């Protein structure tokens, strides 16, 4: 993994002929207007070139053994740069009454629907690039090895939509900011469906603090393939909460990259309930000393859903602390994937790394796959991991029923019990309650 | 109240109960004593309806209904309560939530009105105080981090809250020191009533010093071998179970 290198540094051009299967995916990129900033264009070209030579990953790829992208072939996905038509009144209401809000519809930043607390600024990606907001070029081209991340390469080829949000140095923003990624897709059985490629950047100035609530939702069939970067300057604090509740016919791939300078604090959490096939990738890069980054999540899957959490915690320097806590519930023929890696570089002494994944199977056909990985080059570190999967405990179920609790309520209670332990890692109480409500709603929905 | 006739049951394909006959009248305390492996816990699980306990013969009638046909939750609503030998830990669900769900589920099934949150909390507060449980513990996950004595006390709290017609206490004395044992016994004694019966299952006579039984049965090798008054417990304490098992056993 070459987490800290940039596509630009590598300056590569792929060898050999482009793959025929990859080219249809790049057709619409030619229609993009050339923007003023040269780096945007360069990244598009690098992305397109890389994707042309790799195509989509197949199960033979390292890291893609468990999530199969073949269902994407049922549709032909098109990118449309024209402003999307939508009814603003039909958008979901904010989750928290007092939160700031940023709205993106099909990846396009909606300035008029966005309201931000004082101390926070936002602009569309192209606007921020044109105005040369400091740092964004570096932070946005730092995408890792594109040949290993074809979906990020594809997102790069279509670099246009999305936004940048920045918090000024020293500002501690109390009001959370909700970022709504709302996607409008095609009818369920449509051949052609929209491809959506947003790129977002959250910039936290030195010693600043922010709470973000991301919601990924939509209707119908679409491909949402996003790249989301968070750049934390020294001693900044970011709480990052996500609700991935895409349409049940949609495809969601997000690659979220966090980069922390010295003394940063990051608390991430994501819930996955939506999408037909989805993967949320998080790369936590603790590039300087004394950083703390935790990422947790829950998933609630049923039907034929397939969801994948792929996590990397990469420790570069001394005294870093990272934790990965994942738990989920799988019903019907759904499948869940957890791939978690802790990478400790030679100079990252006194690293404390933790990782856990626990899956609860509600049906015999449900499937959980876990691939924990520890790659450690420093000698004075503390790293541990644990993974389990299993069914509901029959003794606990009997205990509840023997107290008069009907079997379905008892099962729900045990599912909540199982997930609550992870939800307690969410330090922001109103958000923890939202996750709890989401679990209850999911359980109630199963009964119908 | 409870009438068991010729009850046979299998666990993992092995016959453990080999023809139990037992009748419990309202307001009575029956004790079942017996050596390890005699079928005591199996009897309690069969009565409460645990999966994997297969009844092959016989009947059990409770409050006029065929008990063996009912789900565990229906048995509870009908007034059967099993205090577990090893109460289960349920992290992330507080005792309060658990108690409220259980009590209201039972009330609903009985056609009674569910308790509103305020009335429920008032009732729970009163019962918790009577049993001498720390109110703080109600906010923790069910039985999580509880000592053996605290878990048993929590069983008695549930008993007091749910007000069953018949409470089966499965080795409630196991793992308890004498102080914890007294607390549990006091809690049970406070619940004795004309229309409430108890079936106290134990290996030792010790618990029966504090919960005075009306009738004592000796269960060995899946059958009730002898029935008598409280004096039978004392006799067992002295002589052990050797005469029922055909082998010497250290008491």
CSV table of C-alpha atoms in Angstrom, one decimal, chain A residues 193-379:
chain,number,residue,atom,x,y,z
A,193,UNK,CA,-28.9,4.5,-15.2
A,194,UNK,CA,-26.9,7.5,-13.9
A,195,UNK,CA,-23.3,7.2,-12.7
A,196,UNK,CA,-22.5,9.7,-10.0
A,197,UNK,CA,-18.9,10.6,-9.1
A,198,UNK,CA,-18.7,13.1,-6.3
A,199,UNK,CA,-15.4,14.1,-4.6
A,200,UNK,CA,-15.6,15.8,-1.3
A,201,UNK,CA,-12.9,17.4,0.9
A,202,UNK,CA,-13.3,18.3,4.6
A,203,UNK,CA,-10.5,20.6,5.6
A,204,UNK,CA,-9.9,21.1,9.3
A,205,UNK,CA,-7.6,24.0,10.2
A,206,UNK,CA,-5.1,23.7,13.1
A,207,UNK,CA,-6.7,23.2,16.4
A,208,UNK,CA,-10.3,23.2,15.0
A,209,UNK,CA,-13.2,20.9,15.7
A,210,UNK,CA,-16.1,19.7,13.6
A,211,UNK,CA,-18.9,17.0,13.6
A,212,UNK,CA,-20.1,15.8,10.3
A,213,UNK,CA,-23.1,13.7,9.6
A,214,UNK,CA,-23.1,12.2,6.1
A,215,UNK,CA,-26.2,10.7,4.6
A,216,UNK,CA,-26.0,8.7,1.4
A,217,UNK,CA,-29.5,8.1,0.1
A,218,UNK,CA,-31.5,8.0,-3.0
A,219,UNK,CA,-34.2,6.4,-5.2
A,220,UNK,CA,-34.0,3.9,-8.1
A,221,UNK,CA,-31.0,2.5,-9.8
A,222,UNK,CA,-27.7,4.4,-9.9
A,223,UNK,CA,-24.0,4.0,-9.2
A,224,UNK,CA,-22.7,6.3,-6.5
A,225,UNK,CA,-18.9,6.2,-6.6
A,226,UNK,CA,-17.4,8.8,-4.3
A,227,UNK,CA,-14.0,9.8,-3.1
A,228,UNK,CA,-14.1,11.6,0.2
A,229,UNK,CA,-11.0,13.1,1.8
A,230,UNK,CA,-10.6,14.5,5.2
A,231,UNK,CA,-7.5,16.6,5.9
A,232,UNK,CA,-6.8,17.3,9.5
A,233,UNK,CA,-4.3,19.9,10.4
A,234,UNK,CA,-2.4,19.6,13.7
A,235,UNK,CA,-4.5,19.1,16.9
A,236,UNK,CA,-7.8,19.2,15.1
A,237,UNK,CA,-10.8,17.1,16.1
A,238,UNK,CA,-13.2,15.5,13.6
A,239,UNK,CA,-16.2,13.4,14.4
A,240,UNK,CA,-17.4,11.8,11.2
A,241,UNK,CA,-20.7,9.9,11.2
A,242,UNK,CA,-22.2,8.3,8.2
A,243,UNK,CA,-25.6,6.8,7.4
A,244,UNK,CA,-25.2,4.7,4.2
A,245,UNK,CA,-28.9,4.2,3.3
A,246,UNK,CA,-28.8,4.2,-0.5
A,247,UNK,CA,-31.7,2.9,-2.5
A,248,UNK,CA,-32.0,-0.9,-2.4
A,249,UNK,CA,-31.4,-1.0,-6.2
A,250,UNK,CA,-28.3,1.2,-6.1
A,251,UNK,CA,-24.6,0.6,-6.1
A,252,UNK,CA,-22.5,2.5,-3.6
A,253,UNK,CA,-18.7,2.6,-3.5
A,254,UNK,CA,-17.1,5.2,-1.3
A,255,UNK,CA,-13.4,5.6,-0.6
A,256,UNK,CA,-12.9,7.8,2.4
A,257,UNK,CA,-9.3,8.9,3.1
A,258,UNK,CA,-8.3,10.6,6.3
A,259,UNK,CA,-5.0,12.2,6.7
A,260,UNK,CA,-3.9,13.4,10.1
A,261,UNK,CA,-1.0,15.7,11.0
A,262,UNK,CA,0.3,15.8,14.6
A,263,UNK,CA,-2.0,15.2,17.6
A,264,UNK,CA,-5.2,14.8,15.6
A,265,UNK,CA,-8.4,13.2,16.9
A,266,UNK,CA,-10.7,11.4,14.6
A,267,UNK,CA,-13.9,9.5,15.6
A,268,UNK,CA,-15.6,7.8,12.6
A,269,UNK,CA,-18.7,5.7,12.6
A,270,UNK,CA,-20.8,4.4,9.7
A,271,UNK,CA,-24.0,2.4,9.4
A,272,UNK,CA,-24.8,0.4,6.3
A,273,UNK,CA,-28.4,-0.4,5.6
A,274,UNK,CA,-28.8,0.4,1.9
A,275,UNK,CA,-27.5,-0.5,-1.5
A,276,UNK,CA,-27.7,-3.7,-3.6
A,277,UNK,CA,-23.9,-4.0,-3.8
A,278,UNK,CA,-21.9,-1.6,-1.7
A,279,UNK,CA,-18.4,-1.1,-0.4
A,280,UNK,CA,-17.2,1.5,2.1
A,281,UNK,CA,-13.5,1.8,2.2
A,282,UNK,CA,-11.8,3.9,4.8
A,283,UNK,CA,-8.1,4.7,4.8
A,284,UNK,CA,-6.9,6.3,8.0
A,285,UNK,CA,-3.4,7.7,7.5
A,286,UNK,CA,-1.8,8.8,10.8
A,287,UNK,CA,1.1,10.4,9.1
A,288,UNK,CA,2.6,12.3,12.1
A,289,UNK,CA,3.0,11.6,15.8
A,290,UNK,CA,0.5,11.2,18.6
A,291,UNK,CA,-2.6,10.8,16.5
A,292,UNK,CA,-5.8,9.0,17.5
A,293,UNK,CA,-8.2,7.6,14.9
A,294,UNK,CA,-11.1,5.3,15.5
A,295,UNK,CA,-13.6,3.9,13.0
A,296,UNK,CA,-16.6,1.9,13.9
A,297,UNK,CA,-19.6,0.7,12.1
A,298,UNK,CA,-22.7,-1.5,12.0
A,299,UNK,CA,-24.4,-3.1,9.1
A,300,UNK,CA,-28.0,-4.4,8.8
A,301,UNK,CA,-28.4,-6.4,5.7
A,302,UNK,CA,-31.2,-8.5,4.2
A,303,UNK,CA,-32.5,-9.8,0.9
A,304,UNK,CA,-29.7,-10.2,-1.6
A,305,UNK,CA,-27.7,-7.3,-0.3
A,306,UNK,CA,-23.9,-7.4,-0.3
A,307,UNK,CA,-21.9,-4.9,1.8
A,308,UNK,CA,-18.2,-4.6,2.4
A,309,UNK,CA,-16.3,-2.5,4.9
A,310,UNK,CA,-12.6,-2.3,3.9
A,311,UNK,CA,-10.5,-0.5,6.4
A,312,UNK,CA,-6.8,0.5,6.6
A,313,UNK,CA,-5.2,2.1,9.6
A,314,UNK,CA,-1.8,3.2,8.5
A,315,UNK,CA,0.6,4.3,11.3
A,316,UNK,CA,3.6,6.3,10.0
A,317,UNK,CA,5.0,7.8,13.2
A,318,UNK,CA,5.3,7.3,16.9
A,319,UNK,CA,2.6,7.2,19.5
A,320,UNK,CA,-0.4,6.7,17.3
A,321,UNK,CA,-3.6,5.0,18.4
A,322,UNK,CA,-6.2,3.4,16.1
A,323,UNK,CA,-9.2,1.3,16.6
A,324,UNK,CA,-11.7,-0.5,14.3
A,325,UNK,CA,-14.9,-1.8,15.8
A,326,UNK,CA,-17.4,-3.4,13.4
A,327,UNK,CA,-20.5,-5.4,14.1
A,328,UNK,CA,-23.4,-6.3,11.9
A,329,UNK,CA,-26.5,-8.4,11.4
A,330,UNK,CA,-27.2,-10.4,8.3
A,331,UNK,CA,-30.6,-11.9,7.3
A,332,UNK,CA,-31.9,-13.8,4.3
A,333,UNK,CA,-29.2,-14.4,1.6
A,334,UNK,CA,-27.4,-11.2,2.3
A,335,UNK,CA,-23.6,-11.1,2.7
A,336,UNK,CA,-21.2,-9.0,4.6
A,337,UNK,CA,-17.5,-8.5,4.2
A,338,UNK,CA,-15.1,-7.0,6.6
A,339,UNK,CA,-11.5,-6.5,5.5
A,340,UNK,CA,-9.4,-4.7,8.1
A,341,UNK,CA,-5.8,-3.9,8.1
A,342,UNK,CA,-3.4,-2.3,10.6
A,343,UNK,CA,-0.2,-1.2,9.0
A,344,UNK,CA,2.6,-0.1,11.4
A,345,UNK,CA,5.6,1.3,9.7
A,346,UNK,CA,9.1,1.0,11.1
A,347,UNK,CA,9.2,4.4,12.6
A,348,UNK,CA,5.8,4.0,14.3
A,349,UNK,CA,6.9,2.8,17.7
A,350,UNK,CA,4.5,2.8,20.6
A,351,UNK,CA,1.6,2.2,18.3
A,352,UNK,CA,-1.6,1.0,19.8
A,353,UNK,CA,-3.8,-0.7,17.2
A,354,UNK,CA,-7.1,-2.6,17.7
A,355,UNK,CA,-9.5,-4.2,15.4
A,356,UNK,CA,-12.7,-6.3,15.8
A,357,UNK,CA,-15.5,-7.6,13.7
A,358,UNK,CA,-18.5,-9.6,14.9
A,359,UNK,CA,-21.3,-10.8,12.6
A,360,UNK,CA,-24.7,-12.0,13.7
A,361,UNK,CA,-26.4,-14.3,11.2
A,362,UNK,CA,-30.2,-14.4,11.3
A,363,UNK,CA,-30.6,-17.0,8.6
A,364,UNK,CA,-28.8,-20.1,7.6
A,365,UNK,CA,-28.2,-18.6,4.1
A,366,UNK,CA,-26.6,-15.4,5.4
A,367,UNK,CA,-22.9,-15.1,4.9
A,368,UNK,CA,-20.1,-13.2,6.6
A,369,UNK,CA,-16.5,-13.0,5.4
A,370,UNK,CA,-13.7,-11.4,7.4
A,371,UNK,CA,-10.1,-10.8,6.5
A,372,UNK,CA,-8.1,-9.3,9.3
A,373,UNK,CA,-4.6,-8.3,8.5
A,374,UNK,CA,-1.8,-7.0,10.7
A,375,UNK,CA,1.4,-5.8,9.0
A,376,UNK,CA,3.9,-4.6,11.6
A,377,UNK,CA,7.4,-3.4,11.0
A,378,UNK,CA,8.0,-1.6,14.3
A,379,UNK,CA,9.0,-3.7,17.4
